[in-house]
Tab-separated table of C-alpha atoms and ligand atoms in Angstrom:
chain	number	residue	atom	x	y	z
A	1	MET	CA	105.899	71.484	106.271
A	2	THR	CA	104.706	71.665	102.664
A	3	ALA	CA	105.759	74.517	100.429
A	4	THR	CA	103.221	76.427	98.332
A	5	ARG	CA	104.933	77.033	94.984
A	6	GLY	CA	105.236	80.742	94.298
A	7	LEU	CA	103.217	81.365	97.497
A	8	GLU	CA	100.063	81.040	95.363
A	9	GLY	CA	96.959	81.757	97.418
A	10	VAL	CA	98.984	82.499	100.573
A	11	VAL	CA	97.673	85.499	102.520
A	12	ALA	CA	100.867	87.029	103.887
A	13	THR	CA	99.655	90.252	105.500
A	14	THR	CA	96.677	92.476	106.202
A	15	SER	CA	96.551	95.790	104.341
A	16	SER	CA	94.136	98.724	104.013
A	17	ILE	CA	95.622	100.004	100.769
A	18	SER	CA	94.320	98.102	97.755
A	19	SER	CA	92.211	95.048	97.172
A	20	ILE	CA	91.459	92.611	94.366
A	21	ILE	CA	88.077	90.987	94.877
A	22	ASP	CA	86.277	89.175	92.050
A	23	ASP	CA	88.571	90.735	89.448
A	24	THR	CA	87.805	94.257	90.684
A	25	LEU	CA	90.728	96.394	91.822
A	26	THR	CA	90.138	99.114	94.405
A	27	TYR	CA	92.449	101.636	96.020
A	28	VAL	CA	91.275	102.181	99.611
A	29	GLY	CA	87.736	101.269	98.559
A	30	TYR	CA	87.590	103.324	95.338
A	31	ASN	CA	87.210	101.349	92.128
A	32	ILE	CA	90.156	102.075	89.823
A	33	ASP	CA	87.654	102.657	86.988
A	34	ASP	CA	86.290	105.593	88.951
A	35	LEU	CA	89.722	106.955	89.855
A	36	THR	CA	91.074	106.583	86.313
A	37	GLU	CA	88.177	108.557	84.864
A	38	ASN	CA	88.108	111.295	87.494
A	39	ALA	CA	91.244	111.691	89.594
A	40	SER	CA	94.740	113.082	89.167
A	41	PHE	CA	97.778	110.925	89.978
A	42	GLU	CA	98.601	113.273	92.872
A	43	GLU	CA	95.159	112.623	94.393
A	44	VAL	CA	95.846	108.894	94.139
A	45	ILE	CA	99.245	109.275	95.825
A	46	TYR	CA	97.536	111.114	98.671
A	47	LEU	CA	94.828	108.466	98.870
A	48	LEU	CA	97.338	105.619	99.076
A	49	TRP	CA	99.412	107.336	101.752
A	50	HIS	CA	96.596	108.774	103.900
A	51	LEU	CA	93.772	106.327	103.105
A	52	GLU	CA	91.438	109.246	102.239
A	53	LEU	CA	91.118	111.482	99.191
A	54	PRO	CA	92.636	114.921	99.817
A	55	THR	CA	90.756	118.194	100.272
A	56	LYS	CA	91.718	120.989	97.856
A	57	GLU	CA	94.198	122.379	100.398
A	58	GLN	CA	95.748	118.993	101.122
A	59	LEU	CA	96.131	118.296	97.406
A	60	GLN	CA	97.706	121.690	96.798
A	61	GLN	CA	100.169	121.102	99.614
A	62	LEU	CA	101.154	117.678	98.263
A	63	LYS	CA	101.618	119.097	94.745
A	64	GLU	CA	103.851	121.856	96.113
A	65	GLU	CA	105.886	119.417	98.187
A	66	LEU	CA	106.391	117.144	95.183
A	67	ALA	CA	107.363	120.043	92.908
A	68	GLU	CA	109.858	121.343	95.494
A	69	ASN	CA	111.577	117.966	95.878
A	70	MET	CA	112.074	116.905	92.277
A	71	GLU	CA	115.624	118.093	91.769
A	72	LEU	CA	118.368	115.479	92.056
A	73	PRO	CA	121.634	115.848	93.999
A	74	GLN	CA	124.430	116.876	91.605
A	75	GLU	CA	126.464	113.834	92.714
A	76	VAL	CA	123.732	111.472	91.517
A	77	LEU	CA	123.353	113.287	88.196
A	78	ALA	CA	127.117	113.341	87.649
A	79	SER	CA	127.351	109.593	88.312
A	80	PHE	CA	125.081	108.869	85.321
A	81	LYS	CA	127.772	110.135	82.975
A	82	THR	CA	130.176	107.483	84.285
A	83	TYR	CA	127.909	104.566	83.289
A	84	PRO	CA	128.305	102.537	80.069
A	85	LEU	CA	125.535	104.647	78.524
A	86	GLU	CA	124.886	102.564	75.433
A	87	LYS	CA	124.516	99.272	77.266
A	88	VAL	CA	123.038	99.949	80.674
A	89	HIS	CA	119.327	99.342	81.192
A	90	PRO	CA	117.470	102.331	82.680
A	91	MET	CA	115.988	100.023	85.360
A	92	ALA	CA	119.524	99.271	86.560
A	93	VAL	CA	120.198	103.017	86.628
A	94	LEU	CA	116.986	103.666	88.547
A	95	ARG	CA	117.822	100.949	91.078
A	96	THR	CA	121.327	102.362	91.576
A	97	ALA	CA	120.173	105.990	91.702
A	98	VAL	CA	117.564	105.309	94.390
A	99	SER	CA	120.201	103.576	96.472
A	100	ALA	CA	122.526	106.553	95.950
A	101	LEU	CA	119.798	109.009	96.964
A	102	GLY	CA	119.779	107.280	100.347
A	103	ILE	CA	123.442	108.221	100.760
A	104	PHE	CA	122.703	111.903	100.185
A	105	ASP	CA	119.565	112.100	102.367
A	106	GLU	CA	120.585	113.151	105.870
A	107	ASP	CA	117.347	111.633	107.236
A	108	ALA	CA	117.941	108.254	105.556
A	109	GLU	CA	118.411	106.435	108.849
A	110	VAL	CA	115.908	108.484	110.894
A	111	MET	CA	112.999	106.126	111.393
A	112	ASP	CA	110.267	108.237	113.007
A	113	LYS	CA	106.935	108.727	111.242
A	114	GLU	CA	107.558	112.343	110.285
A	115	ALA	CA	110.993	111.624	108.788
A	116	ASN	CA	109.640	108.631	106.895
A	117	TYR	CA	106.808	110.696	105.391
A	118	LYS	CA	109.287	113.386	104.304
A	119	LYS	CA	111.442	110.731	102.651
A	120	ALA	CA	108.388	109.324	100.888
A	121	ILE	CA	107.711	112.743	99.332
A	122	ARG	CA	111.358	113.186	98.372
A	123	LEU	CA	111.564	109.789	96.731
A	124	GLN	CA	108.251	110.011	94.888
A	125	ALA	CA	109.258	113.436	93.566
A	126	LYS	CA	112.721	112.342	92.448
A	127	MET	CA	111.714	109.151	90.636
A	128	PRO	CA	110.570	110.886	87.409
A	129	ALA	CA	113.611	113.169	87.551
A	130	ILE	CA	115.939	110.144	87.605
A	131	VAL	CA	114.240	108.453	84.651
A	132	ALA	CA	114.089	111.675	82.651
A	133	ALA	CA	117.653	112.773	83.387
A	134	PHE	CA	119.106	109.427	82.387
A	135	ALA	CA	116.956	109.265	79.253
A	136	ARG	CA	118.490	112.573	78.143
A	137	ILE	CA	122.071	112.091	79.338
A	138	ARG	CA	122.459	108.859	77.389
A	139	LYS	CA	121.505	110.772	74.222
A	140	GLY	CA	124.093	113.443	74.930
A	141	LEU	CA	121.409	115.930	76.045
A	142	GLU	CA	121.413	117.986	79.223
A	143	PRO	CA	118.852	117.067	81.912
A	144	ILE	CA	115.947	119.480	82.176
A	145	ALA	CA	114.954	120.974	85.525
A	146	PRO	CA	111.342	120.311	86.579
A	147	ARG	CA	108.818	123.159	86.297
A	148	LYS	CA	106.937	124.114	89.439
A	149	ASP	CA	103.834	125.088	87.423
A	150	LEU	CA	103.334	121.616	85.899
A	151	GLY	CA	101.585	118.645	87.517
A	152	PHE	CA	103.335	115.312	88.080
A	153	ALA	CA	102.366	113.668	84.771
A	154	ALA	CA	103.116	116.759	82.671
A	155	ASN	CA	106.408	117.417	84.449
A	156	PHE	CA	107.544	113.842	83.900
A	157	MET	CA	106.916	114.082	80.145
A	158	TYR	CA	108.402	117.568	79.963
A	159	MET	CA	111.612	116.487	81.686
A	160	ILE	CA	112.039	113.558	79.294
A	161	LYS	CA	111.214	115.314	76.034
A	162	GLY	CA	112.064	118.937	76.721
A	163	GLU	CA	108.718	120.193	75.462
A	164	GLU	CA	105.441	120.661	77.231
A	165	PRO	CA	103.051	117.786	76.434
A	166	ASP	CA	99.588	118.531	75.059
A	167	GLU	CA	96.357	117.946	76.962
A	168	ILE	CA	95.687	114.506	75.460
A	169	GLU	CA	99.192	113.302	76.309
A	170	VAL	CA	98.929	114.551	79.893
A	171	GLU	CA	95.531	112.889	80.294
A	172	ALA	CA	96.887	109.567	79.003
A	173	MET	CA	99.982	109.751	81.193
A	174	ASN	CA	97.896	110.624	84.233
A	175	LYS	CA	95.624	107.632	83.616
A	176	ALA	CA	98.560	105.282	83.076
A	177	LEU	CA	100.174	106.467	86.308
A	178	ILE	CA	96.917	105.888	88.223
A	179	LEU	CA	96.443	102.414	86.747
A	180	HIS	CA	99.939	101.300	87.762
A	181	ALA	CA	99.975	102.935	91.213
A	182	ASP	CA	99.206	99.975	93.450
A	183	HIS	CA	98.290	96.339	93.174
A	184	GLU	CA	97.885	94.584	96.498
A	185	LEU	CA	100.729	92.195	97.358
A	186	ASN	CA	102.424	91.907	93.953
A	187	ALA	CA	106.021	90.664	93.851
A	188	SER	CA	107.759	94.043	94.108
A	189	THR	CA	105.469	95.330	96.866
A	190	PHE	CA	106.024	92.132	98.829
A	191	THR	CA	109.767	92.593	98.306
A	192	ALA	CA	109.572	96.141	99.671
A	193	ARG	CA	107.601	94.979	102.709
A	194	VAL	CA	109.981	92.085	103.424
A	195	CYS	CA	112.928	94.477	103.228
A	196	VAL	CA	111.572	97.165	105.552
A	197	ALA	CA	110.092	94.618	107.967
A	198	THR	CA	113.693	94.128	109.149
A	199	LEU	CA	113.435	97.847	110.065
A	200	SER	CA	115.690	98.716	107.182
A	201	ASP	CA	115.208	102.195	105.654
A	202	ILE	CA	112.878	103.399	102.885
A	203	TYR	CA	115.661	103.749	100.292
A	204	SER	CA	116.600	100.093	100.807
A	205	GLY	CA	112.935	99.075	100.474
A	206	ILE	CA	112.411	100.929	97.189
A	207	THR	CA	115.768	99.757	95.793
A	208	ALA	CA	114.769	96.153	96.500
A	209	ALA	CA	111.320	96.702	94.967
A	210	ILE	CA	112.822	98.127	91.764
A	211	GLY	CA	114.956	95.005	91.456
A	212	ALA	CA	111.844	92.822	91.681
A	213	LEU	CA	109.804	94.935	89.248
A	214	LYS	CA	112.566	94.765	86.638
A	215	GLY	CA	111.986	91.097	85.771
A	216	PRO	CA	109.982	90.210	82.634
A	217	LEU	CA	107.430	88.181	84.612
A	218	HIS	CA	106.529	91.396	86.469
A	219	GLY	CA	107.002	95.019	85.312
A	220	GLY	CA	109.592	94.126	82.698
A	221	ALA	CA	106.804	92.562	80.612
A	222	ASN	CA	105.719	95.867	79.021
A	223	GLU	CA	109.077	96.339	77.271
A	224	GLN	CA	108.970	92.710	76.086
A	225	VAL	CA	105.468	93.255	74.666
A	226	MET	CA	106.741	96.133	72.520
A	227	LYS	CA	109.658	93.994	71.380
A	228	MET	CA	107.176	91.316	70.320
A	229	LEU	CA	104.894	93.791	68.497
A	230	THR	CA	107.922	95.143	66.649
A	231	GLU	CA	109.079	91.646	65.684
A	232	ILE	CA	105.585	90.807	64.420
A	233	GLY	CA	105.548	93.996	62.347
A	234	SER	CA	102.117	93.534	60.733
A	235	ALA	CA	98.702	92.155	61.713
A	236	ASP	CA	99.070	89.579	58.893
A	237	ASN	CA	102.027	87.961	60.693
A	238	VAL	CA	100.318	87.567	64.050
A	239	GLU	CA	98.813	84.117	63.635
A	240	SER	CA	102.005	82.360	62.535
A	241	TYR	CA	104.125	84.253	65.103
A	242	ILE	CA	101.931	83.387	68.092
A	243	LYS	CA	101.345	79.784	67.057
A	244	ASP	CA	105.066	79.268	66.546
A	245	LYS	CA	105.857	80.663	70.009
A	246	LEU	CA	103.209	78.482	71.627
A	247	GLU	CA	104.467	75.395	69.828
A	248	LYS	CA	107.896	76.135	71.294
A	249	LYS	CA	106.200	76.429	74.734
A	250	GLU	CA	107.260	80.076	75.012
A	251	LYS	CA	105.213	82.558	77.004
A	252	ILE	CA	103.491	85.477	75.323
A	253	MET	CA	104.297	88.563	77.363
A	254	GLY	CA	101.419	90.704	78.607
A	255	PHE	CA	99.019	87.785	79.141
A	256	GLY	CA	98.058	85.816	82.223
A	257	HIS	CA	97.913	86.728	85.866
A	258	ARG	CA	98.353	85.000	89.198
A	259	VAL	CA	95.209	86.544	90.709
A	260	TYR	CA	92.795	87.609	87.931
A	261	ARG	CA	90.752	84.931	86.248
A	262	LYS	CA	88.232	86.721	84.006
A	263	GLY	CA	90.550	89.613	83.220
A	264	ASP	CA	92.765	92.403	84.505
A	265	PRO	CA	90.485	95.429	85.061
A	266	ARG	CA	93.299	97.812	84.113
A	267	ALA	CA	93.726	96.363	80.637
A	268	LYS	CA	90.440	97.704	79.213
A	269	HIS	CA	91.442	101.301	79.990
A	270	LEU	CA	94.823	100.852	78.350
A	271	LYS	CA	93.239	99.173	75.336
A	272	GLU	CA	90.942	102.155	74.839
A	273	MET	CA	93.865	104.544	75.270
A	274	SER	CA	95.962	102.543	72.815
A	275	LYS	CA	93.232	102.802	70.159
A	276	LYS	CA	92.873	106.548	70.612
A	277	LEU	CA	96.584	107.366	70.802
A	278	THR	CA	97.689	105.165	67.891
A	279	GLU	CA	95.040	106.861	65.718
A	280	ILE	CA	96.304	110.303	66.766
A	281	THR	CA	99.926	109.408	66.022
A	282	GLY	CA	98.957	107.903	62.656
A	283	GLU	CA	100.288	104.464	63.663
A	284	PRO	CA	97.097	102.427	64.133
A	285	GLU	CA	99.029	99.264	63.248
A	286	TRP	CA	100.335	98.987	66.823
A	287	TYR	CA	96.781	98.773	68.100
A	288	ASN	CA	95.689	96.501	65.254
A	289	ILE	CA	98.587	94.101	65.815
A	290	SER	CA	97.852	94.093	69.560
A	291	VAL	CA	94.163	93.305	69.060
A	292	LYS	CA	95.038	90.488	66.674
A	293	VAL	CA	97.580	89.067	69.156
A	294	GLU	CA	94.876	89.127	71.821
A	295	GLU	CA	92.430	87.349	69.492
A	296	VAL	CA	94.855	84.652	68.382
A	297	PHE	CA	96.440	84.060	71.799
A	298	THR	CA	93.187	83.898	73.777
A	299	SER	CA	91.689	81.480	71.246
A	300	GLU	CA	94.633	79.159	72.035
A	301	LYS	CA	94.845	79.839	75.789
A	302	PRO	CA	92.108	81.396	77.910
A	303	LEU	CA	94.456	83.930	79.501
A	304	PRO	CA	93.349	87.556	79.129
A	305	PRO	CA	95.736	90.490	78.652
A	306	ASN	CA	97.198	92.082	81.774
A	307	VAL	CA	98.205	95.692	82.482
A	308	ASP	CA	101.451	95.328	80.537
A	309	PHE	CA	99.931	94.366	77.191
A	310	TYR	CA	98.239	97.534	75.939
A	311	SER	CA	100.451	99.832	78.015
A	312	ALA	CA	103.231	99.001	75.541
A	313	SER	CA	101.502	100.636	72.558
A	314	VAL	CA	100.286	103.462	74.822
A	315	TYR	CA	103.826	104.354	75.939
A	316	HIS	CA	105.144	103.947	72.406
A	317	SER	CA	102.471	106.375	71.174
A	318	LEU	CA	103.457	108.851	73.878
A	319	GLY	CA	106.927	108.843	72.344
A	320	PHE	CA	108.915	107.048	75.037
A	321	ASP	CA	111.951	104.876	74.287
A	322	HIS	CA	110.936	101.260	74.758
A	323	ASP	CA	113.373	100.562	77.579
A	324	LEU	CA	111.778	103.394	79.569
A	325	PHE	CA	108.455	101.558	79.798
A	326	THR	CA	109.351	99.634	82.966
A	327	PRO	CA	110.979	102.662	84.659
A	328	ILE	CA	107.737	104.593	83.967
A	329	PHE	CA	105.851	101.746	85.668
A	330	ALA	CA	108.284	102.080	88.598
A	331	VAL	CA	107.695	105.839	88.908
A	332	SER	CA	103.995	105.154	89.351
A	333	ARG	CA	104.323	102.038	91.531
A	334	THR	CA	106.629	103.942	93.911
A	335	SER	CA	103.445	105.523	95.303
A	336	GLY	CA	102.105	102.074	96.172
A	337	TRP	CA	105.445	100.777	97.430
A	338	LEU	CA	105.756	103.781	99.740
A	339	ALA	CA	102.196	103.339	101.007
A	340	HIS	CA	102.950	99.700	101.851
A	341	ILE	CA	106.284	100.582	103.457
A	342	LEU	CA	104.616	103.191	105.693
A	343	GLU	CA	101.883	100.683	106.552
A	344	GLN	CA	104.477	98.003	107.348
A	345	TYR	CA	106.331	100.336	109.740
A	346	GLU	CA	103.050	101.161	111.519
A	347	ASN	CA	102.397	97.564	112.558
A	348	ASN	CA	105.676	95.800	111.965
A	349	ARG	CA	106.669	92.214	112.450
A	350	LEU	CA	109.676	90.579	110.793
A	351	ILE	CA	108.633	88.597	107.693
A	352	ARG	CA	110.426	85.288	107.908
A	353	PRO	CA	108.687	82.274	106.380
A	354	ARG	CA	110.031	78.718	106.298
A	355	ALA	CA	111.308	76.458	103.496
A	356	GLU	CA	110.416	72.819	102.952
A	357	TYR	CA	113.829	71.153	102.879
A	358	THR	CA	114.392	68.858	99.896
A	359	GLY	CA	118.176	68.295	100.155
A	360	PRO	CA	120.081	65.191	101.399
A	361	GLY	CA	119.453	63.726	104.863
A	362	MET	CA	121.842	64.152	107.806
A	363	ARG	CA	125.476	63.352	106.847
A	364	SER	CA	128.865	63.322	108.580
A	365	TYR	CA	131.641	65.652	107.551
A	366	ILE	CA	134.297	63.993	105.350
A	367	PRO	CA	137.818	65.427	105.755
A	368	LEU	CA	139.064	67.075	102.521
A	369	ASP	CA	141.819	64.508	101.733
A	370	GLU	CA	139.381	61.584	102.136
A	371	ARG	CA	136.852	62.982	99.601
A	372	LYS	CA	136.628	61.383	96.149
B	1	LIG	N1	101.830	82.781	77.680
B	1	LIG	C1	101.702	81.442	77.529
B	1	LIG	N2	101.371	80.620	78.523
B	1	LIG	C2	101.157	81.152	79.720
B	1	LIG	C3	101.258	82.539	79.966
B	1	LIG	C4	101.609	83.358	78.897
B	1	LIG	N3	101.728	84.674	79.041
B	1	LIG	N4	100.995	82.803	81.254
B	1	LIG	C5	100.746	81.592	81.831
B	1	LIG	N5	100.840	80.637	80.897
B	1	LIG	C6	100.616	79.188	81.110
B	1	LIG	C7	101.886	78.559	81.679
B	1	LIG	O1	102.762	78.129	80.673
B	1	LIG	C8	101.310	77.428	82.492
B	1	LIG	O2	100.946	76.397	81.622
B	1	LIG	P1	101.101	74.871	82.057
B	1	LIG	O3	100.208	74.715	83.258
B	1	LIG	O4	100.654	74.135	80.849
B	1	LIG	O5	102.549	74.682	82.386
B	1	LIG	C9	100.020	78.022	83.058
B	1	LIG	O6	99.631	79.034	82.114
B	1	LIG	C10	100.204	78.678	84.428
B	1	LIG	O7	101.248	79.636	84.318
B	1	LIG	P2	102.210	80.069	85.468
B	1	LIG	O8	103.406	80.739	84.909
B	1	LIG	O9	102.443	78.928	86.423
B	1	LIG	O10	101.261	81.105	86.212
B	1	LIG	P3	101.705	82.076	87.358
B	1	LIG	O11	100.502	82.409	88.121
B	1	LIG	O12	102.861	81.525	88.078
B	1	LIG	O13	102.265	83.329	86.544
B	1	LIG	C11	102.423	85.237	85.243
B	1	LIG	C12	101.602	84.504	86.290
B	1	LIG	C13	101.869	86.639	85.105
B	1	LIG	C14	103.876	85.329	85.693
B	1	LIG	C15	102.330	84.488	83.914
B	1	LIG	O14	101.004	84.492	83.436
B	1	LIG	C16	103.269	85.044	82.880
B	1	LIG	O15	104.436	84.667	82.843
B	1	LIG	N6	102.816	85.987	81.996
B	1	LIG	C17	103.669	86.626	81.055
B	1	LIG	C18	104.493	87.710	81.725
B	1	LIG	C19	103.646	88.924	82.058
B	1	LIG	O16	102.866	89.401	81.269
B	1	LIG	N7	103.853	89.469	83.267
B	1	LIG	C20	103.113	90.623	83.751
B	1	LIG	C21	102.202	90.263	84.880
B	1	LIG	S1	100.943	91.427	85.279
B	1	LIG	C22	101.640	92.920	85.653
B	1	LIG	C23	102.816	92.916	86.545
B	1	LIG	O17	102.802	92.318	87.598
B	1	LIG	O18	103.782	93.525	86.156
């Protein structure tokens, strides 16, 4: 048995949800370029869960179901106030809150298809409410109830900021949510599938996935990118900053990918959005610094930017606290995680690979008082 480090190139499952072929990403056969330009996030959720785009009636029904399920149990909301608010990372709160939601869902352990679909709606709807409520509570503000007349993207922004976002903001948020919705067998999606393949419940699967997304090599990279842009401060400092990091053999967050070679097809959309939004907010330096980082880094290493690079300046321009960037990613990716969880249940087999053993050979037990 020979191990494949990081499971690179290993095909671990079949899936009908999303595919990456020749650096093109599709959701159920639709190019993400097409979906990003034309669809709403709710249409994409429907597509991922049902493998077809919705009719008008189906879309309306999904929107209503999401709007009706956004409110959080009081117990979960109250628990936020008991956390060390200044120190705790919102991803840790999200992970804990999703686990807690499982305690308050009477169908948590009901495993039939209908119950699982209902739980998928409940969880997808509550994810933005968790992020928004915590973002406000830690600032001493009261959480804001969702509005039934707003779509998913608008409601999410409204619940965080307390004011209705304008059309450009909603469009950007909608696009960002679509671009992050699914991504084949990425680390967090694999985690979710491994978890539920034991026939564990949906809440456990999403809790596990959030834990995997949190790391800086995965979803946590977008927050690290913003930290780097802030440290750099000006386009003039880019060259020395990047070269210094590379000399120290440090990674530059937001670049590189396990699967893409020519480039991440999501990055170009976010780059365009970053340019537009930073101009609107009067802070074009975030875009300018980012472009310069891309120029300098890729001239040293041929690794193109990934989804997390330009999403940092996009989310900053939309006014989000920097540690909310990864939770926002999670809100979107929940749609993909849930699609994969439902698919896993449909044709389940325990996921249990092997390890290539590299420890000592067979030994005999030495009694405690004879050990040196
Ligand atoms: N900066 C500098 N060097 C890099 C980078 C980077 N961002 N990414 C890869 N490399 C180098 C790495 O040092 C290694 O060099 P060498 O062969 O000389 O040791 C080589 O490229 C291969 O890297 P690797 O880490 O073995 O590649 P991987 O396929 O295991 O990792 C990755 C993929 C995305 C984890 C990695 O490129 C990385 O750490 N990037 C920075 C973190 C990041 O942006 N993560 C977001 C990923 S995309 C969205 C998501 O999933 O959330």
